[in-house]
Tab-separated table of C-alpha atoms in Angstrom:
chain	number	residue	atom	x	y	z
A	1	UNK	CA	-27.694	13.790	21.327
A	2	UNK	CA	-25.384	11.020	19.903
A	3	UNK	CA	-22.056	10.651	22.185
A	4	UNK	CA	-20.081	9.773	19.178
A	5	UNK	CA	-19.038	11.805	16.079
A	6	UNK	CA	-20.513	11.308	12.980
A	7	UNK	CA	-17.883	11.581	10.976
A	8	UNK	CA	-17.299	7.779	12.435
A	9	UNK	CA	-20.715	6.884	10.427
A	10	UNK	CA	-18.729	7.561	7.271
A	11	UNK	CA	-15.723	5.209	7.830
A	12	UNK	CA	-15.074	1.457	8.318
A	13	UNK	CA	-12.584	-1.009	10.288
A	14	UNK	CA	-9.984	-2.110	8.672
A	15	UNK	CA	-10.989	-5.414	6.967
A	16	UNK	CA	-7.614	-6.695	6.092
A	17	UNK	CA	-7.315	-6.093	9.858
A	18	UNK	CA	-10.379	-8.196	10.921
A	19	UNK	CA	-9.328	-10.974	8.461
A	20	UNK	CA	-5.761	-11.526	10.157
A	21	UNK	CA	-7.792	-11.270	13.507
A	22	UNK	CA	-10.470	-13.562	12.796
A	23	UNK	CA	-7.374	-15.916	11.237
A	24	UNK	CA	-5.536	-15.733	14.868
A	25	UNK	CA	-8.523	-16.314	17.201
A	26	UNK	CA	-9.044	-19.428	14.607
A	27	UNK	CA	-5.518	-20.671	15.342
A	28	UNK	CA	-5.429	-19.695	19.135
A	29	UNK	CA	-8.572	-22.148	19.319
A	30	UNK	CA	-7.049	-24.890	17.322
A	31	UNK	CA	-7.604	-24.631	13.675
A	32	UNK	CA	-4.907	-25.620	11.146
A	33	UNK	CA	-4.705	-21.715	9.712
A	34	UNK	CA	-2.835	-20.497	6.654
A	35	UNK	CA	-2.863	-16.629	6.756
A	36	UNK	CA	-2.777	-15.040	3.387
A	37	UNK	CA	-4.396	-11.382	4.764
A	38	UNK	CA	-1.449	-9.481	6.081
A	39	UNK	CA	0.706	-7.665	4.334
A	40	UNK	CA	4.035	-8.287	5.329
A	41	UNK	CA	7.563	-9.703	4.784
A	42	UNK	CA	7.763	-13.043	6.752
A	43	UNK	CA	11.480	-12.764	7.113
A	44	UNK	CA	13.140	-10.900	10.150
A	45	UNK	CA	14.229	-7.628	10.040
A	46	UNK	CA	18.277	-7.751	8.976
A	47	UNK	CA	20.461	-7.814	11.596
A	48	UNK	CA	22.926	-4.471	11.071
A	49	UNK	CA	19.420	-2.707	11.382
A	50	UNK	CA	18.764	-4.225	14.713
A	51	UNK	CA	22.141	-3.593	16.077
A	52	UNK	CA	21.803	-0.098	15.276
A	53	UNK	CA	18.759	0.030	17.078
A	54	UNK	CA	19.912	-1.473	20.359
A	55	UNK	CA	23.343	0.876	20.064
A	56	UNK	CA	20.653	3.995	20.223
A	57	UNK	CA	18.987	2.067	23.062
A	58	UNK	CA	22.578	1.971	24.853
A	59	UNK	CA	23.334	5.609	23.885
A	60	UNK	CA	19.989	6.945	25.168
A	61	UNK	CA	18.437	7.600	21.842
A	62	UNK	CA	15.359	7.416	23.765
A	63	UNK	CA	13.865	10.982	24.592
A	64	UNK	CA	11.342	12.833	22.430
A	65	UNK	CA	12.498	14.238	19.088
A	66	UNK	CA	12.014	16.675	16.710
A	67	UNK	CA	7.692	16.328	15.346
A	68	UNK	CA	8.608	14.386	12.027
A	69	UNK	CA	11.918	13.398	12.567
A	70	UNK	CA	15.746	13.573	13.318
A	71	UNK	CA	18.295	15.591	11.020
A	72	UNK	CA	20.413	12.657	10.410
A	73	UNK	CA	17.056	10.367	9.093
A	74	UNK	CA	15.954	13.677	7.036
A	75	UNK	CA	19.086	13.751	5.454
A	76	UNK	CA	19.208	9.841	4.694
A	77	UNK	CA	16.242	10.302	2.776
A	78	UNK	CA	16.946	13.242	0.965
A	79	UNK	CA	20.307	11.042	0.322
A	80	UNK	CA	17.253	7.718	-1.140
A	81	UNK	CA	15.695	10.121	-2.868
A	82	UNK	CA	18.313	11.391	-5.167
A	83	UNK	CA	19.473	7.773	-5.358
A	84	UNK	CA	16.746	5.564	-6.171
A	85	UNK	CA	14.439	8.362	-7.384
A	86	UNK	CA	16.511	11.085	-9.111
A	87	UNK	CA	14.351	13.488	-7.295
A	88	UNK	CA	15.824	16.603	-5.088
A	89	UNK	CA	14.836	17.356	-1.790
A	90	UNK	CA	16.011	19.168	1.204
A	91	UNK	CA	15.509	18.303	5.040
A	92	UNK	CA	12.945	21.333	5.599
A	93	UNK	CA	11.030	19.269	2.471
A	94	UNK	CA	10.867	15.654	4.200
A	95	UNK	CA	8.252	14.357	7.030
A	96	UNK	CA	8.640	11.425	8.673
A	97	UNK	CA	5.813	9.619	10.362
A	98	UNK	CA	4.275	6.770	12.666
A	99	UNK	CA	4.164	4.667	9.094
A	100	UNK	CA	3.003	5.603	5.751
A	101	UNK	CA	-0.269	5.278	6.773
A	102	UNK	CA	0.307	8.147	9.295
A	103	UNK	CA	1.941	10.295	6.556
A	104	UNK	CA	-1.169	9.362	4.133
A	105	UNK	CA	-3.960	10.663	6.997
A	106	UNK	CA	-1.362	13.673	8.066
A	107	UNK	CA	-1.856	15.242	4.719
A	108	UNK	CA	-5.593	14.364	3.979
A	109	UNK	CA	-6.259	16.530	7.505
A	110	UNK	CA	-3.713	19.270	6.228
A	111	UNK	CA	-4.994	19.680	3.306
A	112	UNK	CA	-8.727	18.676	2.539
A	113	UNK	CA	-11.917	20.853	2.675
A	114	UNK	CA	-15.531	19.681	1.988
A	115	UNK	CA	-16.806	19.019	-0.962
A	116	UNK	CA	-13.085	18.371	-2.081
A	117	UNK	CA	-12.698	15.383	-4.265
A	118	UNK	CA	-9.524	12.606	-4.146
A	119	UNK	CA	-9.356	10.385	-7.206
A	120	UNK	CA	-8.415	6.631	-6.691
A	121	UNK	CA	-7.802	4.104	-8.419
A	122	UNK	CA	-9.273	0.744	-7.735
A	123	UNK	CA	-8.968	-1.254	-6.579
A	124	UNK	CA	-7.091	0.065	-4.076
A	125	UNK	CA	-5.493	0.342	-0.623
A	126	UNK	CA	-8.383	-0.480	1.825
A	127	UNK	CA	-7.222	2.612	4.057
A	128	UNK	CA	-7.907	5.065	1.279
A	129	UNK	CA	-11.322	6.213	0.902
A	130	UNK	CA	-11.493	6.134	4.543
A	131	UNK	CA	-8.840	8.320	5.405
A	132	UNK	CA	-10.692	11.230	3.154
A	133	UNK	CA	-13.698	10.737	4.433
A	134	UNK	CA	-12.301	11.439	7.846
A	135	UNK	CA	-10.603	14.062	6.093
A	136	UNK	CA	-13.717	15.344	5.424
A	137	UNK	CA	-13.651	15.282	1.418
A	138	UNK	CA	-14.925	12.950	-1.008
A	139	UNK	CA	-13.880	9.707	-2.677
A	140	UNK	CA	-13.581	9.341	-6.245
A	141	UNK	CA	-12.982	6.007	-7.716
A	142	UNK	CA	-11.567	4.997	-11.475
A	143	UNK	CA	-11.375	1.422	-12.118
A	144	UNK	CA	-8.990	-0.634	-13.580
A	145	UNK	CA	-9.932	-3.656	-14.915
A	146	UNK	CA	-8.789	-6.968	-14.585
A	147	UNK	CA	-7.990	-7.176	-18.714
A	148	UNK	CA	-6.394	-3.743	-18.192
A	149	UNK	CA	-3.939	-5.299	-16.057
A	150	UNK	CA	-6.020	-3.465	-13.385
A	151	UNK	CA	-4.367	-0.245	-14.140
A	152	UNK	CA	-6.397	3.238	-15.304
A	153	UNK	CA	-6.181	5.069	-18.631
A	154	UNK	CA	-5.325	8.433	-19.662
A	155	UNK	CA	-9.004	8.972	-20.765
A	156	UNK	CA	-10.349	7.485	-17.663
A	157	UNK	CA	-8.623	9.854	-15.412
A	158	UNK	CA	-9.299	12.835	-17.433
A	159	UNK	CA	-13.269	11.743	-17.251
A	160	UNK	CA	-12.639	11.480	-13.195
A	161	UNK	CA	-11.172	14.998	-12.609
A	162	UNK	CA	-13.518	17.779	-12.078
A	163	UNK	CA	-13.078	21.548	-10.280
A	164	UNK	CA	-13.390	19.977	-7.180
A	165	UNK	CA	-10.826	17.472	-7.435
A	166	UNK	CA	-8.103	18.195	-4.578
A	167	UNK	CA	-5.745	14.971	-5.552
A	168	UNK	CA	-4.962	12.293	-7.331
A	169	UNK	CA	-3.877	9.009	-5.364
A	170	UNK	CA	-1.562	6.854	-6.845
A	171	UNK	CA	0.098	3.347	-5.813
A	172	UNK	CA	2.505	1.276	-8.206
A	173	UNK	CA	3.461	-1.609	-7.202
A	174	UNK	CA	-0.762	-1.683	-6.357
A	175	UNK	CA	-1.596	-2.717	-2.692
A	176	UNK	CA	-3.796	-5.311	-3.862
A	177	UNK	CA	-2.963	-6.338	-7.284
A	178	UNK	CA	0.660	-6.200	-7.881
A	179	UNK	CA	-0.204	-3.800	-10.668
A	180	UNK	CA	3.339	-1.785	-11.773
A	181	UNK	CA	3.131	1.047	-14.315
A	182	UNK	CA	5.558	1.688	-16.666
A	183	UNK	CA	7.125	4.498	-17.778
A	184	UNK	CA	5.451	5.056	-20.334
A	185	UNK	CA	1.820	4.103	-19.075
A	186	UNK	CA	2.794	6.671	-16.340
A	187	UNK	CA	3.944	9.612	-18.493
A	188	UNK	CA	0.551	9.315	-20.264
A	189	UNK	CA	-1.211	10.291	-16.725
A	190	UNK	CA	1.083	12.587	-15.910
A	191	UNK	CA	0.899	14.321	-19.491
A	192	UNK	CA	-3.026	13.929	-18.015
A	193	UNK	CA	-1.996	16.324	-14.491
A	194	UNK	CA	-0.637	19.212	-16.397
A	195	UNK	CA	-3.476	19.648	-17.662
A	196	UNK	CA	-5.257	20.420	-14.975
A	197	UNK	CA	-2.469	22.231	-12.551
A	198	UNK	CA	-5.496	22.452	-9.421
A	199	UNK	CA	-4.645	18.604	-9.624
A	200	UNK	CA	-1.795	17.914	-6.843
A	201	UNK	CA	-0.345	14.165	-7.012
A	202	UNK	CA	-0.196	11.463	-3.524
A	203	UNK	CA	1.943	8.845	-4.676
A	204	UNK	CA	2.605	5.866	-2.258
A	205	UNK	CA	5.661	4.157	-3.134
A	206	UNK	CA	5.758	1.459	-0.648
A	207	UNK	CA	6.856	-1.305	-2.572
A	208	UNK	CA	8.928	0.138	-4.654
A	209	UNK	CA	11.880	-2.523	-4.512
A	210	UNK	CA	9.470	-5.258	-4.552
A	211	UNK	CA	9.649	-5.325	-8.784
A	212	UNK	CA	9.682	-7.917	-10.654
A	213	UNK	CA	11.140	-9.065	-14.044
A	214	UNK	CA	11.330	-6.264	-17.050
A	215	UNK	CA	9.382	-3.727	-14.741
A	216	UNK	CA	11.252	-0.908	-13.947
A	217	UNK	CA	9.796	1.096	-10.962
A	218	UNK	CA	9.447	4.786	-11.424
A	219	UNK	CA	7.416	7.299	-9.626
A	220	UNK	CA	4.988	11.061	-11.250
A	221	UNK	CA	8.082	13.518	-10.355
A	222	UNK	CA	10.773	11.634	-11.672
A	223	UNK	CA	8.630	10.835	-14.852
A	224	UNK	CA	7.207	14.453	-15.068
A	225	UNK	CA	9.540	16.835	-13.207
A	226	UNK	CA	6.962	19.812	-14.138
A	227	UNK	CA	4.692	17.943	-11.563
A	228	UNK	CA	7.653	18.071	-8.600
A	229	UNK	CA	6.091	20.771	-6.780
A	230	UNK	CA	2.448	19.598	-6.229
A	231	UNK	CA	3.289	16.222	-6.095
A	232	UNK	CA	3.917	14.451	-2.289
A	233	UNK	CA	5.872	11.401	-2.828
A	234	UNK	CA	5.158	8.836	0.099
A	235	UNK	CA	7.417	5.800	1.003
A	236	UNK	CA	8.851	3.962	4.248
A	237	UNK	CA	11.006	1.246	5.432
A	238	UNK	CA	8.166	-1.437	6.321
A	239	UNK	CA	8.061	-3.675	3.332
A	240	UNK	CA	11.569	-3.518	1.504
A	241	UNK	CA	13.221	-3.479	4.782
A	242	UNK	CA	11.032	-6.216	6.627
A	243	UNK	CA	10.065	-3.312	9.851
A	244	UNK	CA	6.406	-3.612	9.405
A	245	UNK	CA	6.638	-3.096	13.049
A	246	UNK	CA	8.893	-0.164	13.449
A	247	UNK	CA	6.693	2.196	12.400
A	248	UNK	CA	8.724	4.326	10.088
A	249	UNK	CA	7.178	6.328	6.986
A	250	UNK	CA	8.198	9.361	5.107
A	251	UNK	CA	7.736	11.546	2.289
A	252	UNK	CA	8.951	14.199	0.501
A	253	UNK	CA	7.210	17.269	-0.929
A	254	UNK	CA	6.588	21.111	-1.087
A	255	UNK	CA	8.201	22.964	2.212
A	256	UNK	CA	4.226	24.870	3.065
A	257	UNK	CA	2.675	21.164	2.417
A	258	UNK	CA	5.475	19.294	5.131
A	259	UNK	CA	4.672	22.209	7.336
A	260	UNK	CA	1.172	21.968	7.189
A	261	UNK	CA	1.626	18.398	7.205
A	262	UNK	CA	4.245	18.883	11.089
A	263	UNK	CA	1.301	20.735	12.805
A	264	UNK	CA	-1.385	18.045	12.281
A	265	UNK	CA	1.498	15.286	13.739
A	266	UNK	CA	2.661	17.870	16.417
A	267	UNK	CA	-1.296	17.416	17.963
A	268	UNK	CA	-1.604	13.644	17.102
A	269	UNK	CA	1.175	11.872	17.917
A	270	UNK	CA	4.323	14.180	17.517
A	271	UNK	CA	7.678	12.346	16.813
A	272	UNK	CA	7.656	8.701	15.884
A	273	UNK	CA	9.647	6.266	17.854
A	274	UNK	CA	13.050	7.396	18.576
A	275	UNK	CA	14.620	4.145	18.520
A	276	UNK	CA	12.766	2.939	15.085
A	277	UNK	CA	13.706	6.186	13.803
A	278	UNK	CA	17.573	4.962	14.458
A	279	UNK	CA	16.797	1.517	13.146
A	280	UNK	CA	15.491	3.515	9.870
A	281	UNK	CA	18.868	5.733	9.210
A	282	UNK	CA	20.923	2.634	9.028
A	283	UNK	CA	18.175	1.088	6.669
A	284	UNK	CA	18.643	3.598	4.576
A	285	UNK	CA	22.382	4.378	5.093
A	286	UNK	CA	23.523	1.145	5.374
A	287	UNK	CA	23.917	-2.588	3.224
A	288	UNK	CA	21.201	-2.179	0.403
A	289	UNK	CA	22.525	-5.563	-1.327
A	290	UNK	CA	19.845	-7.940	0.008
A	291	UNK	CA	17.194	-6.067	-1.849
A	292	UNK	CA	17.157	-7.382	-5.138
A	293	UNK	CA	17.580	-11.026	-4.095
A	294	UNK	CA	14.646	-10.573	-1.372
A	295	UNK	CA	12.754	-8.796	-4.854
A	296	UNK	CA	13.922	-12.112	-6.595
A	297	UNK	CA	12.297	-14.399	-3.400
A	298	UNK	CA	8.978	-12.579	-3.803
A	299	UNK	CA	9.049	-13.004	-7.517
A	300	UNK	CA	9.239	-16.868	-7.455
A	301	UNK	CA	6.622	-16.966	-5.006
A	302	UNK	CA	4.428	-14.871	-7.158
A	303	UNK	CA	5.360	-17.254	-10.092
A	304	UNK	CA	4.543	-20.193	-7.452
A	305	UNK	CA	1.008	-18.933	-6.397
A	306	UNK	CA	-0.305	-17.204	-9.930
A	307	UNK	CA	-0.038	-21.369	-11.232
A	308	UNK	CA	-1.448	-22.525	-8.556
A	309	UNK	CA	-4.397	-20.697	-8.538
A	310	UNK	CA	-4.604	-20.692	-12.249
A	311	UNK	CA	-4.878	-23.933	-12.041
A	312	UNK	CA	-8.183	-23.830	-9.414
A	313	UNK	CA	-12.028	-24.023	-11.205
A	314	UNK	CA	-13.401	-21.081	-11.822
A	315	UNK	CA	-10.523	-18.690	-10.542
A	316	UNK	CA	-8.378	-16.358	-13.247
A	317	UNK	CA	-5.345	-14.555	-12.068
A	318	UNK	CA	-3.219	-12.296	-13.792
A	319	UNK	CA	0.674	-12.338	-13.318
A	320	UNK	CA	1.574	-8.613	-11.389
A	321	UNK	CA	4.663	-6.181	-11.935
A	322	UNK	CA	5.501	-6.292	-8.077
A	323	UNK	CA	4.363	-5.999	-4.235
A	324	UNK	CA	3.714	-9.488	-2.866
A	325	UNK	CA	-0.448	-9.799	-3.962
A	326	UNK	CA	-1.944	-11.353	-6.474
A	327	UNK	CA	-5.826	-10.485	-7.043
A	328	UNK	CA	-7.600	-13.491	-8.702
A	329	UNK	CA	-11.128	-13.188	-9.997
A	330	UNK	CA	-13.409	-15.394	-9.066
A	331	UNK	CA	-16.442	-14.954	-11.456
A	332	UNK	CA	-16.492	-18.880	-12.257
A	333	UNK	CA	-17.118	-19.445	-8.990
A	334	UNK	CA	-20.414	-17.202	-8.333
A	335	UNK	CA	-23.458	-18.537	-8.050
A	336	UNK	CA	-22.146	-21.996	-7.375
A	337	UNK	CA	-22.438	-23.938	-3.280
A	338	UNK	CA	-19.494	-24.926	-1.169
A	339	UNK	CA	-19.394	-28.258	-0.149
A	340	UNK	CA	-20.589	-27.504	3.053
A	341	UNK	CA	-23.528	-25.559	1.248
A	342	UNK	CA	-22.394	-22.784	1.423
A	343	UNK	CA	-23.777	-20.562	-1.616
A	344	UNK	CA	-21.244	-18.658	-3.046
A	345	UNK	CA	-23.014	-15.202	-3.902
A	346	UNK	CA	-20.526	-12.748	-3.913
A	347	UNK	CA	-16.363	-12.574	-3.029
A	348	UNK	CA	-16.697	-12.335	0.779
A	349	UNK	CA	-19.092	-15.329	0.959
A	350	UNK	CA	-16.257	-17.106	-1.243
A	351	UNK	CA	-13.564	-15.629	1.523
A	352	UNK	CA	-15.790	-16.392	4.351
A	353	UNK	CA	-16.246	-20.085	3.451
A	354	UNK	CA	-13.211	-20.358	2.346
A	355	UNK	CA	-11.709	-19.760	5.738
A	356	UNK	CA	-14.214	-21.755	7.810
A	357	UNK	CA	-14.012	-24.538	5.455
A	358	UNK	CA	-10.605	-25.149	4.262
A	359	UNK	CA	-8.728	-22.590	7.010
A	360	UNK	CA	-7.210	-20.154	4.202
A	361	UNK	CA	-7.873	-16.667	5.051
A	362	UNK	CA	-7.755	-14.398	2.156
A	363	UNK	CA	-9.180	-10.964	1.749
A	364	UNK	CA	-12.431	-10.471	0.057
A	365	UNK	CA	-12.028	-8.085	-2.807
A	366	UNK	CA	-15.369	-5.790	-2.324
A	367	UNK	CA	-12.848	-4.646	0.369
A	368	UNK	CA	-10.608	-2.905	-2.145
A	369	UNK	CA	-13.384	-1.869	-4.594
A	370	UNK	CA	-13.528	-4.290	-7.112
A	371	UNK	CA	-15.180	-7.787	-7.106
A	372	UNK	CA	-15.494	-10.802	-7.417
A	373	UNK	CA	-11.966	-11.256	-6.669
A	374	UNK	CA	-10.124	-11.551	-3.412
A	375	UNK	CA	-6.458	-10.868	-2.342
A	376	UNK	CA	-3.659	-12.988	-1.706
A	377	UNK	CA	-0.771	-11.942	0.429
A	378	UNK	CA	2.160	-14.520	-0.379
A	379	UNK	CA	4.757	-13.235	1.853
A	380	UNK	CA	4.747	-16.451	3.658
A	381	UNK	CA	7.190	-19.442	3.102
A	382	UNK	CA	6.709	-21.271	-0.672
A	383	UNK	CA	5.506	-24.773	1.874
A	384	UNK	CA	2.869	-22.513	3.478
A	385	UNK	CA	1.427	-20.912	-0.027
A	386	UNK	CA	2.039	-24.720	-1.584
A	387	UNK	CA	-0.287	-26.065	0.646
A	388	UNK	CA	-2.876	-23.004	0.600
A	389	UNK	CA	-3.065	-23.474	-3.394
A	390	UNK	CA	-3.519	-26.919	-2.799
A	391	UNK	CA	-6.823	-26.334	0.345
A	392	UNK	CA	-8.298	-23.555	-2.148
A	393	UNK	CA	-8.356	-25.848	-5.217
A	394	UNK	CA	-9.978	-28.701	-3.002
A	395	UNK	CA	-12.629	-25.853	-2.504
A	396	UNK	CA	-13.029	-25.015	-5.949
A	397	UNK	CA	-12.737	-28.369	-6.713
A	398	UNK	CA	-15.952	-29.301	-4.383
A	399	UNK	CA	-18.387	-26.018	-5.537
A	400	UNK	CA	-21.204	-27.387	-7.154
């Protein structure tokens, strides 16, 4: 009788994960490395939210709390919501978790049966289609293509939805292309939804203030209010606020959905982090001015690496809306051999030699559902992601 449980034969590590890994143990034994896997801000966290961390430190903030979060944060995010969002919430509607990712799992176990279907679109998240299988339902995938502008149409989500489907999964600015939907492109799936009203709506809004440009970020219950109350709208303070590390995610939703949502958390983990749940209040409460020139930072960088790897044989990549990725496609480059010899057969060969030949980790994009591209990560400093462009032409440069 196998020890472990099966449900672990339908899932897979993280590979983002393993490529950052693989990137340190590389640098830890020497190698001239230039990670390009991990998502997140290379900047510090700002300082007024690190002060009022270490005041809840000095005032004792440091017992257990509430399952999925302190009044005061509740009510900060009821106050971002109406703000940034236009969308109404009250405290006994908010849960706040060990990350988004936490919230994401949270309401996959609370909520999914099997047999029950989630639609995503890819590529996507790599955490996804994981997370329901261990749910125990059943991943659905819609692509978007590259000359789509990797985004999904109105027709191809009707085609995907079926009496099993449970939800529909949605990310803008995309986690990995940078993909942003309008308002308009988004009112076209949403006008999709009420159609179908067994459909509820996941939307991770993670990089929401990372927009660039004309694009105007907007989110399924501000676009279609008729969708507010089956929709479970997901965000957190790791990206926009630089505290990957904090651990801080939330969302807002219907009250029987947050409550379903607190007893899965109240046997996992209960409360997140006291202290980070501090640090998140005066995120949220506090200075919001440095967002739109950090938003400007990421956009020149985008601008920065899009060039340079448009300018690489055999690679195409499209300019995103937002996020910090760009997801080039390398179909020039199939088929071809390194100059180590190396043959390049699919994306993660390409990643794989990439990294042991030039020391630029990237992400392989069979990772995220669609190949043969691979993700870039450029929130690292514009000498760093000059100097990766200029390794990953060399490569490109040498395939033969």
């Amino acid at each position: 009788m196998p020890f472990l449980s099966a449900t672990l034969d339908r899932v897979k590590p993280s590979p983002t994960i393993a490529v950052t890994t693989k990137a340190a143990e590389l640098r830890a034994a020497g190698r001239d490395v230039i990670g390009l896997g991990a998502g997140e801000p290379d900047f510090d966290t700002p300082d007024n939210i690190k002060a009022a961390a270490i005041a809840a430190i000095n005032a004792g903030e440091t017992k257990y709390t509430a399952v999925d979060g302190i009044p005061a944060l509740k009510q900060a995010i009821c106050a971002k919501f109406k703000r940034d969002n236009a969308l109404d919430y009250t405290p006994a509607q908010i849960t706040v978790g060990t990350g988004g990712k936490q919230v994401l799992y949270n309401a996959f176990m609370a909520t999914l049966n099997p047999g029950d279907e989630v639609i995503i679109p890819a590529p996507y998240w790599v955490s996804y289609p994981d997370m329901v299988l261990l749910g125990g339902g059943e991943p659905v995938f819609v692509e978007g293509a590259m000359d789509k502008g990797y985004k999904i149409t109105p027709e191809q989500l009707e085609a995907a939805i079926t009496p099993q489907t449970k939800w529909f999964l949605f990310n803008s600015p995309s986690n990995p292309t940078g993909a942003g939907y309008s308002w308009s492109e988004l009112k076209a799936l949403t006008d999709v939804l009420l159609r179908h009203p067994h459909v509820w709506v996941m939307t991770d809004d993670m990089y929401e203030h990372l927009a660039f440009g004309n694009f105007t970020f907007c989110t399924p219950a501000q676009v279609e209010p008729a969708l507010y109350d089956r929709t479970l709208t997901i965000n957190g303070v790791s990206k926009a606020y630089a505290m990957t590390g904090w651990r801080i995610g939330y969302a807002g939703g219907p009250e029987h959905l947050i409550k379903a949502m607190r007893k899965v958390q109240s046997q996992s983990t209960s409360n997140p982090c006291s202290v980070s749940q501090h640090a998140a209040l005066e995120a949220l409460n506090g200075p919001q001015d440095y967002l739109g020139p950090n938003a400007a930072l990421f956009q020149r960088r985008r601008d920065l690496v899009v060039d340079g790897l448009n300018a690489c044989a055999g690679i195409t990549c499209p300019r995103p809306e937002g996020a910090f990725y760009v997801y080039p496609s390398i179909a020039g480059c199939i088929g071809k051999s390194s100059a180590a010899g190396t043959k390049i057969v699919d994306d993660e060969a390409f990643a794989t030699a990439l990294l042991e030949e030039t020391g630029v980790a990237v992400v392989f994009g069979a990772a995220f559902g669609l190949s043969p591209h691979f993700r870039v990560s450029y929130a690292t400093s514009d000498a760093a992601l000059t100097e990766a462009c200029t390794r990953i032409k060399g490569f490109c440069d040498g395939l033969v």
